[in-house]
Amino acid sequence: MPSHAVAVRRRALVWFKRDLRVCDHAPLLAAQACEDALALFVIEPEWLQSPECDACHVDFALACLAELRSALAERGLPLLVRVGSALAVLAQLHSEFAYTELLSHEETGPGWSYQRDLAVAAWCKSASISWQEFNQTGVVRRLGSRAGWARLWQERMDAPPHEFDGSIKAAASLDQAELPTLASLGLAPHGKALQTAGEQAAQQLLKSFLQVRGYDYRQALSSPLTAEQACSRLSPHLAFGTISMRTVHQATEAAIRGTHDRAFAHALRGFAGRLRWHCHFMQKLEDEPAIEFQNFARVCDGLRESDFNDAHFAAWSAGRTGYPMVDACMRSLLATGWLNFRMRAMLVSFASYHLWLHWRPTGIFLARQFLDFEPGIHWSQMQMQSGTTGINTLRIYSPSKQARDQDPQGLFIRRWVPELARVPLPYLAEPWRMDPAVQRMASCVMGEDYPLPIVDDKAAITAAKDRLYGLRKTEAARAEASQVQARHGSRKNGLPALGQRRAAKASPKPSAQVARQAELFD
């Protein structure tokens, strides 16, 4: 009697993580090939309890989920939102729906998410579930060498988007329980005035930037006054995946081709270059997950750990350092969850060099404040701005100079540091220079109404340079710099290997392009 193979019913579970959208979503497209499907987002205790998570992140995600659930329902797909550890939730759903395929995007996230994915992969194998992960950025898994990475990025970004135009047969009811709230998750209100969440908001931002707002991008992105409108403001949406990098890239290239305004095209090309740097930095964490916790250059171990000053950290994190531009930027960030790249760099520079604080605690604090926290970019930038990569220029910002350059009329400082509202403009960048009579006239007595500088600018910078430049001159530091460059450096404009630098008798300073890597993505 002939044997007959039993047909296996293909049922898909689309696992949403940081890809909260419908457009250009490969797992959704793959689910259409199955007989039925359902979608899932897991609010994981590991996320909520991680040191970098803040209520503002959860609030933004919940708002994205509300829009996503509606968009998926229109296409016949239910979105389940569950609270619990991912592995337990996936196992429970498997017992209920017997899905055969788990579909998701790759994620380059913090250490807890990496460990979770390892556990999920092992469980899927033991349960005979096919887990297929799709790329959604330029980050390449198991990359053997950085050589050729730029070409791979270009190929991915130029590929046709994954359009989910049809419908999917639901494996569960479209009627689902209401989404959790911050209160039900045990989170207190965050108090930040956040950007609008969701895929529609992301698409509207992209459109307005490419049609109007991006015209002055190159000139306006450095000042906190002008960057608020002139930057794309897409970074939270890229972080939560309400828009794909490919969508942004292709729309930007189309806008460049479609404009006859050479100045506008030039501005948009500057933005297009930053999209590449975005993935370049994420690739670093993908290639070396340990950089979330330890120095790129291990010769820097012990450099700051034993000198951490809790009082300095408290003043910096509260915007009470006595340096107006630093304090205005910190207070603005605390209120809005966003800050432009140069001012972010200045905050980290001040913490790392003026206050000699280790990048890990300051990085955790900033991760909680940045609505657009992206682990790969964040930890690479924290180390770059702290001088612990071993290969990048030490970028030490003068808060007073930044105030004069980026806020020449004092509008930003007066907005966010109201204690200084009546301080005459010539003193606003350095109010400690006011004599007592001017202080009384301005209703700002230094040390009472506003702090005196927490450290002496020149002395702190001299001490930091002596320690770091002294370390970089050692043979061990030079050798390690070559190793870091070989593993993580840009192949297009990066530093040559140490031996090549010596042979060419080149300056120890990296190229201008490498120096520009210090700029945070906007």
Short mmCIF file of C-alpha atoms in Angstrom, two decimals, residues 53-321:
data_model
loop_
_atom_site.label_atom_id
_atom_site.label_comp_id
_atom_site.label_asym_id
_atom_site.label_seq_id
_atom_site.Cartn_x
_atom_site.Cartn_y
_atom_site.Cartn_z
CA CYS A 53 14.70 51.75 28.75
CA ASP A 54 12.56 54.72 29.75
CA ALA A 55 8.82 55.28 29.93
CA CYS A 56 9.10 57.62 26.94
CA HIS A 57 10.29 54.71 24.78
CA VAL A 58 7.40 52.53 25.89
CA ASP A 59 4.90 55.35 25.41
CA PHE A 60 6.11 55.94 21.84
CA ALA A 61 5.99 52.20 21.08
CA LEU A 62 2.42 51.89 22.40
CA ALA A 63 1.29 54.75 20.17
CA CYS A 64 2.98 53.09 17.19
CA LEU A 65 1.26 49.80 18.02
CA ALA A 66 -2.16 51.41 18.10
CA GLU A 67 -1.75 52.68 14.54
CA LEU A 68 -0.11 49.45 13.37
CA ARG A 69 -2.90 47.29 14.78
CA SER A 70 -5.45 49.29 12.82
CA ALA A 71 -3.42 49.13 9.59
CA LEU A 72 -2.95 45.37 9.89
CA ALA A 73 -6.62 44.80 10.68
CA GLU A 74 -7.53 46.52 7.42
CA ARG A 75 -5.48 43.81 5.70
CA GLY A 76 -7.05 41.00 7.67
CA LEU A 77 -4.16 40.37 10.08
CA PRO A 78 -4.66 40.48 13.86
CA LEU A 79 -1.91 42.01 16.00
CA LEU A 80 -1.53 40.35 19.37
CA VAL A 81 0.26 42.36 22.05
CA ARG A 82 1.49 40.27 24.96
CA VAL A 83 3.42 41.12 28.13
CA GLY A 84 6.04 38.59 29.14
CA SER A 85 9.38 37.09 28.22
CA ALA A 86 9.53 36.47 24.50
CA LEU A 87 10.36 32.78 24.74
CA ALA A 88 7.45 32.08 27.09
CA VAL A 89 5.03 34.06 24.94
CA LEU A 90 6.15 32.35 21.74
CA ALA A 91 5.80 28.92 23.35
CA GLN A 92 2.32 29.71 24.65
CA LEU A 93 1.14 30.96 21.26
CA HIS A 94 2.56 27.85 19.61
CA SER A 95 0.45 25.68 21.90
CA GLU A 96 -2.63 27.72 20.91
CA PHE A 97 -2.09 28.28 17.18
CA ALA A 98 0.53 25.69 16.14
CA TYR A 99 2.33 28.08 13.82
CA THR A 100 5.00 26.48 11.66
CA GLU A 101 6.93 29.59 10.66
CA LEU A 102 8.25 32.49 12.71
CA LEU A 103 8.95 35.55 10.58
CA SER A 104 10.81 38.63 11.81
CA HIS A 105 13.42 41.22 10.95
CA GLU A 106 17.01 40.98 12.16
CA GLU A 107 17.77 43.18 15.15
CA THR A 108 21.06 44.73 16.23
CA GLY A 109 20.08 45.56 19.77
CA PRO A 110 21.43 45.65 23.31
CA GLY A 111 22.87 42.62 25.04
CA TRP A 112 19.59 41.39 26.51
CA SER A 113 17.96 41.20 23.05
CA TYR A 114 20.96 39.33 21.67
CA GLN A 115 20.70 36.70 24.40
CA ARG A 116 16.94 36.48 23.86
CA ASP A 117 17.37 35.79 20.15
CA LEU A 118 19.88 33.03 20.87
CA ALA A 119 17.36 31.38 23.19
CA VAL A 120 14.53 31.77 20.65
CA ALA A 121 16.67 30.23 17.91
CA ALA A 122 17.43 27.19 20.08
CA TRP A 123 13.75 26.80 21.00
CA CYS A 124 12.61 27.05 17.38
CA LYS A 125 15.04 24.33 16.42
CA SER A 126 13.81 22.05 19.20
CA ALA A 127 10.16 22.72 18.28
CA SER A 128 10.74 22.24 14.53
CA ILE A 129 9.66 25.81 13.79
CA SER A 130 11.26 27.56 10.85
CA TRP A 131 12.47 30.99 11.99
CA GLN A 132 13.31 33.25 9.08
CA GLU A 133 14.92 36.64 9.77
CA PHE A 134 15.05 39.35 7.12
CA ASN A 135 17.42 42.30 7.00
CA GLN A 136 15.96 45.80 7.15
CA THR A 137 19.09 47.95 7.38
CA GLY A 138 22.58 47.93 5.90
CA VAL A 139 23.90 45.87 8.83
CA VAL A 140 25.36 42.56 7.62
CA ARG A 141 25.21 39.49 9.83
CA ARG A 142 28.40 37.48 10.27
CA LEU A 143 30.41 40.00 8.26
CA GLY A 144 33.90 38.62 7.74
CA SER A 145 35.53 41.87 6.65
CA ARG A 146 34.57 45.51 6.25
CA ALA A 147 35.95 45.38 2.71
CA GLY A 148 33.02 45.65 0.34
CA TRP A 149 30.54 46.69 3.03
CA ALA A 150 29.62 49.94 1.24
CA ARG A 151 28.70 47.98 -1.88
CA LEU A 152 26.49 45.64 0.11
CA TRP A 153 24.78 48.62 1.73
CA GLN A 154 24.10 50.17 -1.66
CA GLU A 155 22.70 46.93 -3.07
CA ARG A 156 20.28 46.55 -0.16
CA MET A 157 19.12 50.13 -0.24
CA ASP A 158 18.60 50.10 -4.02
CA ALA A 159 16.64 46.84 -4.00
CA PRO A 160 12.86 47.02 -4.60
CA PRO A 161 10.90 47.50 -1.35
CA HIS A 162 8.81 44.68 0.06
CA GLU A 163 5.28 45.88 -0.61
CA PHE A 164 2.49 44.21 1.34
CA ASP A 165 -0.50 45.10 -0.84
CA GLY A 166 -2.88 42.21 -0.40
CA SER A 167 -4.53 40.59 2.58
CA ILE A 168 -3.81 37.64 4.83
CA LYS A 169 -6.20 35.08 6.20
CA ALA A 170 -6.34 35.56 9.95
CA ALA A 171 -5.38 32.71 12.26
CA ALA A 172 -7.11 34.46 15.16
CA SER A 173 -9.83 36.99 15.78
CA LEU A 174 -9.18 40.56 14.69
CA ASP A 175 -10.74 41.71 17.95
CA GLN A 176 -7.94 41.86 20.49
CA ALA A 177 -7.65 43.15 24.03
CA GLU A 178 -6.87 46.81 24.50
CA LEU A 179 -3.23 47.79 24.54
CA PRO A 180 -1.51 48.09 27.92
CA THR A 181 -0.89 51.52 29.39
CA LEU A 182 2.15 52.92 31.12
CA ALA A 183 0.29 52.59 34.42
CA SER A 184 -0.66 48.95 33.84
CA LEU A 185 2.98 48.22 33.03
CA GLY A 186 4.07 49.85 36.30
CA LEU A 187 5.66 52.88 34.64
CA ALA A 188 5.31 56.45 35.83
CA PRO A 189 4.53 59.28 33.38
CA HIS A 190 7.67 60.54 31.67
CA GLY A 191 6.70 64.19 31.21
CA LYS A 192 8.45 64.60 27.87
CA ALA A 193 6.85 66.38 24.90
CA LEU A 194 7.48 63.63 22.36
CA GLN A 195 7.28 63.62 18.60
CA THR A 196 4.15 62.15 17.04
CA ALA A 197 4.44 58.37 16.76
CA GLY A 198 3.50 55.99 13.98
CA GLU A 199 4.07 55.20 10.32
CA GLN A 200 1.90 58.02 9.01
CA ALA A 201 3.86 60.60 11.02
CA ALA A 202 7.13 59.16 9.68
CA GLN A 203 5.94 59.41 6.09
CA GLN A 204 4.76 62.99 6.63
CA LEU A 205 8.11 63.97 8.15
CA LEU A 206 10.00 62.45 5.24
CA LYS A 207 7.80 64.26 2.74
CA SER A 208 8.10 67.65 4.42
CA PHE A 209 11.86 67.28 4.78
CA LEU A 210 12.45 66.31 1.16
CA GLN A 211 10.11 68.98 -0.17
CA VAL A 212 10.76 71.97 2.10
CA ARG A 213 12.52 71.57 5.45
CA GLY A 214 15.74 70.05 4.17
CA TYR A 215 16.76 73.05 2.09
CA ASP A 216 19.06 74.50 4.78
CA TYR A 217 20.05 71.11 6.22
CA ARG A 218 23.82 71.47 5.96
CA GLN A 219 23.89 74.99 7.40
CA ALA A 220 21.19 74.55 10.02
CA LEU A 221 21.88 71.14 11.55
CA SER A 222 24.52 72.31 14.04
CA SER A 223 22.51 74.89 15.98
CA PRO A 224 19.81 73.70 18.39
CA LEU A 225 17.75 76.68 17.26
CA THR A 226 17.57 75.77 13.59
CA ALA A 227 18.10 72.01 13.71
CA GLU A 228 14.74 71.45 15.34
CA GLN A 229 13.07 72.13 11.98
CA ALA A 230 15.87 71.71 9.45
CA CYS A 231 16.83 68.16 10.49
CA SER A 232 14.72 65.30 9.20
CA ARG A 233 13.56 64.31 12.72
CA LEU A 234 13.23 60.75 11.41
CA SER A 235 15.63 59.21 13.93
CA PRO A 236 12.92 57.99 16.39
CA HIS A 237 11.02 56.48 13.48
CA LEU A 238 14.10 54.67 12.21
CA ALA A 239 14.83 53.46 15.74
CA PHE A 240 11.33 51.99 16.15
CA GLY A 241 11.06 50.99 12.51
CA THR A 242 7.97 52.99 11.59
CA ILE A 243 9.82 53.72 8.36
CA SER A 244 12.54 51.69 6.70
CA MET A 245 16.01 52.90 5.86
CA ARG A 246 15.42 51.79 2.27
CA THR A 247 12.30 53.96 2.03
CA VAL A 248 14.21 57.00 3.27
CA HIS A 249 17.19 56.31 1.00
CA GLN A 250 15.14 55.81 -2.15
CA ALA A 251 12.91 58.82 -1.50
CA THR A 252 15.99 60.97 -0.88
CA GLU A 253 17.68 59.85 -4.09
CA ALA A 254 14.47 60.48 -6.01
CA ALA A 255 14.23 63.99 -4.55
CA ILE A 256 17.83 64.72 -5.55
CA ARG A 257 17.19 63.55 -9.10
CA GLY A 258 13.91 65.44 -9.29
CA THR A 259 15.08 68.88 -8.23
CA HIS A 260 16.61 71.51 -10.49
CA ASP A 261 17.77 73.48 -7.45
CA ARG A 262 21.48 72.72 -7.07
CA ALA A 263 21.59 74.09 -3.52
CA PHE A 264 18.72 71.86 -2.44
CA ALA A 265 20.31 68.83 -4.11
CA HIS A 266 23.56 69.61 -2.30
CA ALA A 267 21.77 69.75 1.04
CA LEU A 268 20.01 66.43 0.42
CA ARG A 269 23.27 64.76 -0.57
CA GLY A 270 24.60 65.68 2.83
CA PHE A 271 21.63 63.95 4.41
CA ALA A 272 22.05 60.91 2.14
CA GLY A 273 25.60 60.50 3.39
CA ARG A 274 24.38 60.35 6.98
CA LEU A 275 22.10 57.46 6.13
CA ARG A 276 25.22 55.46 5.30
CA TRP A 277 26.93 56.49 8.53
CA HIS A 278 23.81 55.37 10.43
CA CYS A 279 24.30 51.74 9.35
CA HIS A 280 28.10 52.03 9.53
CA PHE A 281 27.89 52.62 13.26
CA MET A 282 25.28 49.92 13.82
CA GLN A 283 27.60 47.47 12.09
CA LYS A 284 30.19 48.05 14.82
CA LEU A 285 27.88 46.69 17.51
CA GLU A 286 26.84 43.81 15.27
CA ASP A 287 30.48 42.86 14.75
CA GLU A 288 31.53 43.35 18.38
CA PRO A 289 28.59 43.27 20.85
CA ALA A 290 31.00 43.80 23.77
CA ILE A 291 31.43 47.50 22.89
CA GLU A 292 28.17 48.13 24.74
CA PHE A 293 30.06 47.35 27.94
CA GLN A 294 33.81 47.66 27.35
CA ASN A 295 36.22 50.00 25.62
CA PHE A 296 36.97 49.57 21.93
CA ALA A 297 40.62 50.12 22.86
CA ARG A 298 41.29 47.98 25.91
CA VAL A 299 44.37 50.07 26.73
CA CYS A 300 41.78 52.59 28.01
CA ASP A 301 40.57 50.16 30.69
CA GLY A 302 40.94 51.79 34.09
CA LEU A 303 41.29 55.26 32.59
CA ARG A 304 38.14 56.68 34.19
CA GLU A 305 36.56 53.91 36.23
CA SER A 306 38.18 54.79 39.57
CA ASP A 307 37.66 58.56 39.18
CA PHE A 308 33.88 58.67 38.78
CA ASN A 309 32.51 61.70 40.61
CA ASP A 310 28.87 61.23 41.63
CA ALA A 311 28.38 64.93 42.37
CA HIS A 312 29.62 65.89 38.93
CA PHE A 313 27.36 63.30 37.32
CA ALA A 314 24.34 64.58 39.25
CA ALA A 315 25.00 68.18 38.21
CA TRP A 316 25.54 67.23 34.57
CA SER A 317 22.41 65.07 34.35
CA ALA A 318 20.27 67.80 35.92
CA GLY A 319 21.61 70.64 33.77
CA ARG A 320 23.28 72.39 36.73
CA THR A 321 26.94 72.52 35.72
#
